Amino acid sequence: MPKIAIIIGSTRPGRVGESVARWVLDIAGRRGDAEFELVDIADFKLPHLDEELPPSIGRYSRPHTLAWAEKIASFDGFVFVTPEYNHSTSGALKNAIDFLFAEWNDKAAGFVSYGSVGGARAVEHLRLVMAELKVATVRAQVALSLMTDFRNYTEFAPAEYHVASVDAMLDQVVSWSNALATVRAA
């Protein structure tokens, strides 16, 4: 059974990303086809990338990088919960992704985004980053609007139809995670 991380992609005080990620985890918990775990990048206290060698070399020296690498390596796939800041993902999420290389390779990823246009532009940027890291991104995604899925832009209140979108995205992430396990085994 694949192990899928639901990654909270914001560290901002007062963030809404945690409530969105917990909602995704609740929906995922109703499934029996994968193990899901919430991963909060804020817990890893990653500074701005401070490793001397490029991540593609795989020789990490800092304790925070080693802990982050161990956590990410333990998963078969990912669901990134991302805000949209200035037509892209958060700097904190991009930094966390950039710390590693091989730990992301040959795994699957899906996206749950939120913002003024559902966070769609953040996901488009993340798809490019994931491609460079050899991560297969799935087509189905969940786009939450700050105008309709949040009260006063801060209290998460998703429309019921988003549940089907989460399930469709998770179906694809689980399927691709299972398929890519054979690539990693080879």
PDB file of C-alpha atoms in Angstrom:
ATOM      1  CA  MET A   1       0.000   0.000   0.000  1.00  0.00           C
ATOM      2  CA  PRO A   2       1.543   3.337  -0.993  1.00  0.00           C
ATOM      3  CA  LYS A   3       2.350   6.001   1.558  1.00  0.00           C
ATOM      4  CA  ILE A   4       1.255   9.499   0.494  1.00  0.00           C
ATOM      5  CA  ALA A   5       2.315  12.780   2.127  1.00  0.00           C
ATOM      6  CA  ILE A   6      -0.123  15.675   2.264  1.00  0.00           C
ATOM      7  CA  ILE A   7       2.304  18.593   2.434  1.00  0.00           C
ATOM      8  CA  ILE A   8       1.255  21.936   3.908  1.00  0.00           C
ATOM      9  CA  GLY A   9       2.946  24.438   1.602  1.00  0.00           C
ATOM     10  CA  SER A  10       2.744  27.577   3.729  1.00  0.00           C
ATOM     11  CA  THR A  11       4.490  28.691   6.894  1.00  0.00           C
ATOM     12  CA  ARG A  12       2.799  32.084   7.128  1.00  0.00           C
ATOM     13  CA  PRO A  13       1.336  32.994  10.555  1.00  0.00           C
ATOM     14  CA  GLY A  14      -2.452  32.698  10.395  1.00  0.00           C
ATOM     15  CA  ARG A  15      -2.219  30.510   7.278  1.00  0.00           C
ATOM     16  CA  VAL A  16      -5.283  28.736   5.942  1.00  0.00           C
ATOM     17  CA  GLY A  17      -3.220  25.960   4.391  1.00  0.00           C
ATOM     18  CA  GLU A  18      -3.339  23.817   7.495  1.00  0.00           C
ATOM     19  CA  SER A  19      -7.161  23.732   7.550  1.00  0.00           C
ATOM     20  CA  VAL A  20      -7.194  22.880   3.838  1.00  0.00           C
ATOM     21  CA  ALA A  21      -4.631  20.082   4.339  1.00  0.00           C
ATOM     22  CA  ARG A  22      -6.572  18.644   7.291  1.00  0.00           C
ATOM     23  CA  TRP A  23      -9.729  18.621   5.134  1.00  0.00           C
ATOM     24  CA  VAL A  24      -7.835  16.692   2.439  1.00  0.00           C
ATOM     25  CA  LEU A  25      -6.501  14.286   5.084  1.00  0.00           C
ATOM     26  CA  ASP A  26     -10.040  13.726   6.382  1.00  0.00           C
ATOM     27  CA  ILE A  27     -11.272  12.837   2.886  1.00  0.00           C
ATOM     28  CA  ALA A  28      -8.209  10.651   2.285  1.00  0.00           C
ATOM     29  CA  GLY A  29      -8.792   8.870   5.590  1.00  0.00           C
ATOM     30  CA  ARG A  30     -12.066   7.458   4.246  1.00  0.00           C
ATOM     31  CA  ARG A  31     -10.122   5.511   1.631  1.00  0.00           C
ATOM     32  CA  GLY A  32      -8.468   2.142   2.067  1.00  0.00           C
ATOM     33  CA  ASP A  33      -6.039   2.193  -0.847  1.00  0.00           C
ATOM     34  CA  ALA A  34      -3.142   4.153   0.690  1.00  0.00           C
ATOM     35  CA  GLU A  35      -1.692   5.434   3.923  1.00  0.00           C
ATOM     36  CA  PHE A  36      -1.832   9.233   4.219  1.00  0.00           C
ATOM     37  CA  GLU A  37       0.207  11.481   6.489  1.00  0.00           C
ATOM     38  CA  LEU A  38       0.135  15.220   7.047  1.00  0.00           C
ATOM     39  CA  VAL A  39       3.580  16.828   6.631  1.00  0.00           C
ATOM     40  CA  ASP A  40       4.023  20.428   7.727  1.00  0.00           C
ATOM     41  CA  ILE A  41       7.104  22.092   6.266  1.00  0.00           C
ATOM     42  CA  ALA A  42       7.016  24.542   9.193  1.00  0.00           C
ATOM     43  CA  ASP A  43       7.949  21.658  11.520  1.00  0.00           C
ATOM     44  CA  PHE A  44      11.308  21.251   9.767  1.00  0.00           C
ATOM     45  CA  LYS A  45      12.494  24.845  10.300  1.00  0.00           C
ATOM     46  CA  LEU A  46      14.285  24.900   6.943  1.00  0.00           C
ATOM     47  CA  PRO A  47      16.311  28.088   6.484  1.00  0.00           C
ATOM     48  CA  HIS A  48      16.876  29.520   3.037  1.00  0.00           C
ATOM     49  CA  LEU A  49      18.757  26.759   1.224  1.00  0.00           C
ATOM     50  CA  ASP A  50      22.032  26.477   3.133  1.00  0.00           C
ATOM     51  CA  GLU A  51      23.653  23.292   1.829  1.00  0.00           C
ATOM     52  CA  GLU A  52      27.048  23.819   0.217  1.00  0.00           C
ATOM     53  CA  LEU A  53      26.594  21.152  -2.468  1.00  0.00           C
ATOM     54  CA  PRO A  54      23.722  20.940  -4.961  1.00  0.00           C
ATOM     55  CA  PRO A  55      20.920  18.579  -3.876  1.00  0.00           C
ATOM     56  CA  SER A  56      21.429  16.440  -6.990  1.00  0.00           C
ATOM     57  CA  ILE A  57      24.757  15.260  -5.532  1.00  0.00           C
ATOM     58  CA  GLY A  58      22.892  13.836  -2.534  1.00  0.00           C
ATOM     59  CA  ARG A  59      25.485  14.652   0.115  1.00  0.00           C
ATOM     60  CA  TYR A  60      23.552  16.594   2.708  1.00  0.00           C
ATOM     61  CA  SER A  61      25.407  18.004   5.708  1.00  0.00           C
ATOM     62  CA  ARG A  62      22.882  19.901   7.817  1.00  0.00           C
ATOM     63  CA  PRO A  63      20.702  18.159  10.437  1.00  0.00           C
ATOM     64  CA  HIS A  64      17.538  19.895   9.182  1.00  0.00           C
ATOM     65  CA  THR A  65      18.240  18.695   5.621  1.00  0.00           C
ATOM     66  CA  LEU A  66      18.898  15.144   6.773  1.00  0.00           C
ATOM     67  CA  ALA A  67      15.624  15.081   8.721  1.00  0.00           C
ATOM     68  CA  TRP A  68      13.702  16.533   5.761  1.00  0.00           C
ATOM     69  CA  ALA A  69      15.336  14.043   3.360  1.00  0.00           C
ATOM     70  CA  GLU A  70      14.463  11.104   5.590  1.00  0.00           C
ATOM     71  CA  LYS A  71      10.835  12.219   5.828  1.00  0.00           C
ATOM     72  CA  ILE A  72      10.369  12.792   2.081  1.00  0.00           C
ATOM     73  CA  ALA A  73      12.192   9.572   1.144  1.00  0.00           C
ATOM     74  CA  SER A  74       9.650   7.606   3.206  1.00  0.00           C
ATOM     75  CA  PHE A  75       6.795   8.453   0.821  1.00  0.00           C
ATOM     76  CA  ASP A  76       5.643   7.015  -2.506  1.00  0.00           C
ATOM     77  CA  GLY A  77       3.657  10.081  -3.540  1.00  0.00           C
ATOM     78  CA  PHE A  78       2.645  13.565  -2.530  1.00  0.00           C
ATOM     79  CA  VAL A  79      -0.287  15.945  -2.387  1.00  0.00           C
ATOM     80  CA  PHE A  80       0.944  19.526  -2.259  1.00  0.00           C
ATOM     81  CA  VAL A  81      -1.442  21.972  -0.591  1.00  0.00           C
ATOM     82  CA  THR A  82      -0.287  25.312  -1.922  1.00  0.00           C
ATOM     83  CA  PRO A  83      -1.338  28.917  -1.685  1.00  0.00           C
ATOM     84  CA  GLU A  84      -0.861  31.222  -4.620  1.00  0.00           C
ATOM     85  CA  TYR A  85       1.376  34.172  -3.849  1.00  0.00           C
ATOM     86  CA  ASN A  86       2.118  36.576  -6.713  1.00  0.00           C
ATOM     87  CA  HIS A  87       1.150  34.076  -9.435  1.00  0.00           C
ATOM     88  CA  SER A  88       3.289  31.282  -7.955  1.00  0.00           C
ATOM     89  CA  THR A  89       3.618  28.958  -4.994  1.00  0.00           C
ATOM     90  CA  SER A  90       4.963  30.100  -1.637  1.00  0.00           C
ATOM     91  CA  GLY A  91       8.669  30.737  -1.260  1.00  0.00           C
ATOM     92  CA  ALA A  92       8.668  28.406   1.755  1.00  0.00           C
ATOM     93  CA  LEU A  93       7.359  25.479  -0.296  1.00  0.00           C
ATOM     94  CA  LYS A  94       9.733  26.146  -3.185  1.00  0.00           C
ATOM     95  CA  ASN A  95      12.646  26.301  -0.746  1.00  0.00           C
ATOM     96  CA  ALA A  96      11.595  23.024   0.922  1.00  0.00           C
ATOM     97  CA  ILE A  97      11.359  21.324  -2.470  1.00  0.00           C
ATOM     98  CA  ASP A  98      14.749  22.692  -3.555  1.00  0.00           C
ATOM     99  CA  PHE A  99      16.554  21.193  -0.545  1.00  0.00           C
ATOM    100  CA  LEU A 100      16.288  17.671  -2.028  1.00  0.00           C
ATOM    101  CA  PHE A 101      16.553  15.804  -5.296  1.00  0.00           C
ATOM    102  CA  ALA A 102      16.653  11.986  -5.280  1.00  0.00           C
ATOM    103  CA  GLU A 103      14.068  11.777  -2.499  1.00  0.00           C
ATOM    104  CA  TRP A 104      11.461  13.208  -4.902  1.00  0.00           C
ATOM    105  CA  ASN A 105      12.424  11.120  -7.963  1.00  0.00           C
ATOM    106  CA  ASP A 106      10.069   8.635  -9.630  1.00  0.00           C
ATOM    107  CA  LYS A 107       7.104   9.420  -7.420  1.00  0.00           C
ATOM    108  CA  ALA A 108       3.672  10.926  -8.113  1.00  0.00           C
ATOM    109  CA  ALA A 109       2.169  14.244  -7.043  1.00  0.00           C
ATOM    110  CA  GLY A 110      -1.206  15.897  -6.999  1.00  0.00           C
ATOM    111  CA  PHE A 111      -2.187  19.421  -6.046  1.00  0.00           C
ATOM    112  CA  VAL A 112      -4.738  21.237  -3.920  1.00  0.00           C
ATOM    113  CA  SER A 113      -4.399  24.970  -4.381  1.00  0.00           C
ATOM    114  CA  TYR A 114      -6.115  28.078  -3.133  1.00  0.00           C
ATOM    115  CA  GLY A 115      -6.066  31.700  -4.165  1.00  0.00           C
ATOM    116  CA  SER A 116      -7.952  34.382  -6.057  1.00  0.00           C
ATOM    117  CA  VAL A 117      -8.130  32.168  -9.157  1.00  0.00           C
ATOM    118  CA  GLY A 118      -8.057  28.920  -7.236  1.00  0.00           C
ATOM    119  CA  GLY A 119      -4.270  28.875  -7.043  1.00  0.00           C
ATOM    120  CA  ALA A 120      -4.065  27.577 -10.611  1.00  0.00           C
ATOM    121  CA  ARG A 121      -0.955  29.585 -11.455  1.00  0.00           C
ATOM    122  CA  ALA A 122       0.890  28.224  -8.404  1.00  0.00           C
ATOM    123  CA  VAL A 123       0.167  24.699  -9.603  1.00  0.00           C
ATOM    124  CA  GLU A 124       1.400  25.480 -13.100  1.00  0.00           C
ATOM    125  CA  HIS A 125       4.729  26.591 -11.639  1.00  0.00           C
ATOM    126  CA  LEU A 126       4.917  23.545  -9.394  1.00  0.00           C
ATOM    127  CA  ARG A 127       4.323  21.230 -12.357  1.00  0.00           C
ATOM    128  CA  LEU A 128       7.456  22.626 -14.024  1.00  0.00           C
ATOM    129  CA  VAL A 129       9.494  22.160 -10.849  1.00  0.00           C
ATOM    130  CA  MET A 130       8.204  18.631 -10.355  1.00  0.00           C
ATOM    131  CA  ALA A 131       9.108  17.678 -13.929  1.00  0.00           C
ATOM    132  CA  GLU A 132      12.744  18.627 -13.260  1.00  0.00           C
ATOM    133  CA  LEU A 133      12.682  16.457 -10.123  1.00  0.00           C
ATOM    134  CA  LYS A 134      11.346  13.441 -12.065  1.00  0.00           C
ATOM    135  CA  VAL A 135       7.970  13.582 -10.319  1.00  0.00           C
ATOM    136  CA  ALA A 136       4.912  12.544 -12.324  1.00  0.00           C
ATOM    137  CA  THR A 137       2.117  15.027 -11.719  1.00  0.00           C
ATOM    138  CA  VAL A 138      -1.472  13.915 -12.139  1.00  0.00           C
ATOM    139  CA  ARG A 139      -4.044  15.729 -14.239  1.00  0.00           C
ATOM    140  CA  ALA A 140      -6.834  16.037 -11.652  1.00  0.00           C
ATOM    141  CA  GLN A 141      -6.374  18.901  -9.234  1.00  0.00           C
ATOM    142  CA  VAL A 142      -8.410  20.818  -6.689  1.00  0.00           C
ATOM    143  CA  ALA A 143      -8.629  24.601  -7.054  1.00  0.00           C
ATOM    144  CA  LEU A 144     -10.204  26.464  -4.144  1.00  0.00           C
ATOM    145  CA  SER A 145     -11.300  30.070  -4.509  1.00  0.00           C
ATOM    146  CA  LEU A 146     -10.675  32.603  -1.776  1.00  0.00           C
ATOM    147  CA  MET A 147     -13.953  34.250  -2.860  1.00  0.00           C
ATOM    148  CA  THR A 148     -16.254  31.229  -2.610  1.00  0.00           C
ATOM    149  CA  ASP A 149     -14.516  28.597  -0.464  1.00  0.00           C
ATOM    150  CA  PHE A 150     -13.457  30.856   2.416  1.00  0.00           C
ATOM    151  CA  ARG A 151     -15.447  33.199   4.648  1.00  0.00           C
ATOM    152  CA  ASN A 152     -13.717  36.577   4.916  1.00  0.00           C
ATOM    153  CA  TYR A 153     -10.750  35.035   3.062  1.00  0.00           C
ATOM    154  CA  THR A 154      -9.631  33.243   6.228  1.00  0.00           C
ATOM    155  CA  GLU A 155     -12.197  30.670   7.382  1.00  0.00           C
ATOM    156  CA  PHE A 156     -12.166  27.572   5.183  1.00  0.00           C
ATOM    157  CA  ALA A 157     -15.675  26.564   4.075  1.00  0.00           C
ATOM    158  CA  PRO A 158     -15.315  24.477   0.895  1.00  0.00           C
ATOM    159  CA  ALA A 159     -18.191  23.801  -1.441  1.00  0.00           C
ATOM    160  CA  GLU A 160     -19.359  20.183  -1.216  1.00  0.00           C
ATOM    161  CA  TYR A 161     -18.545  19.449  -4.869  1.00  0.00           C
ATOM    162  CA  HIS A 162     -14.823  19.738  -4.095  1.00  0.00           C
ATOM    163  CA  VAL A 163     -14.937  16.382  -2.263  1.00  0.00           C
ATOM    164  CA  ALA A 164     -15.359  14.575  -5.595  1.00  0.00           C
ATOM    165  CA  SER A 165     -12.421  16.564  -6.994  1.00  0.00           C
ATOM    166  CA  VAL A 166     -10.230  15.527  -4.058  1.00  0.00           C
ATOM    167  CA  ASP A 167     -11.191  11.884  -4.551  1.00  0.00           C
ATOM    168  CA  ALA A 168     -10.466  12.065  -8.288  1.00  0.00           C
ATOM    169  CA  MET A 169      -7.044  13.577  -7.616  1.00  0.00           C
ATOM    170  CA  LEU A 170      -6.280  10.987  -4.932  1.00  0.00           C
ATOM    171  CA  ASP A 171      -7.365   8.169  -7.269  1.00  0.00           C
ATOM    172  CA  GLN A 172      -4.721   9.316  -9.729  1.00  0.00           C
ATOM    173  CA  VAL A 173      -1.995   9.928  -7.134  1.00  0.00           C
ATOM    174  CA  VAL A 174      -2.490   6.461  -5.625  1.00  0.00           C
ATOM    175  CA  SER A 175      -2.571   4.783  -9.037  1.00  0.00           C
ATOM    176  CA  TRP A 176       0.567   6.553 -10.255  1.00  0.00           C
ATOM    177  CA  SER A 177       2.331   5.962  -6.932  1.00  0.00           C
ATOM    178  CA  ASN A 178       1.712   2.243  -7.291  1.00  0.00           C
ATOM    179  CA  ALA A 179       2.906   2.256 -10.898  1.00  0.00           C
ATOM    180  CA  LEU A 180       6.070   4.232 -10.129  1.00  0.00           C
ATOM    181  CA  ALA A 181       7.018   1.821  -7.338  1.00  0.00           C
ATOM    182  CA  THR A 182       8.070  -0.545 -10.112  1.00  0.00           C
ATOM    183  CA  VAL A 183      10.328   2.147 -11.579  1.00  0.00           C
ATOM    184  CA  ARG A 184      11.975   2.776  -8.220  1.00  0.00           C
ATOM    185  CA  ALA A 185      12.418  -0.984  -7.676  1.00  0.00           C
ATOM    186  CA  ALA A 186      14.264  -1.310 -11.003  1.00  0.00           C
TER     187      ALA A 186
END
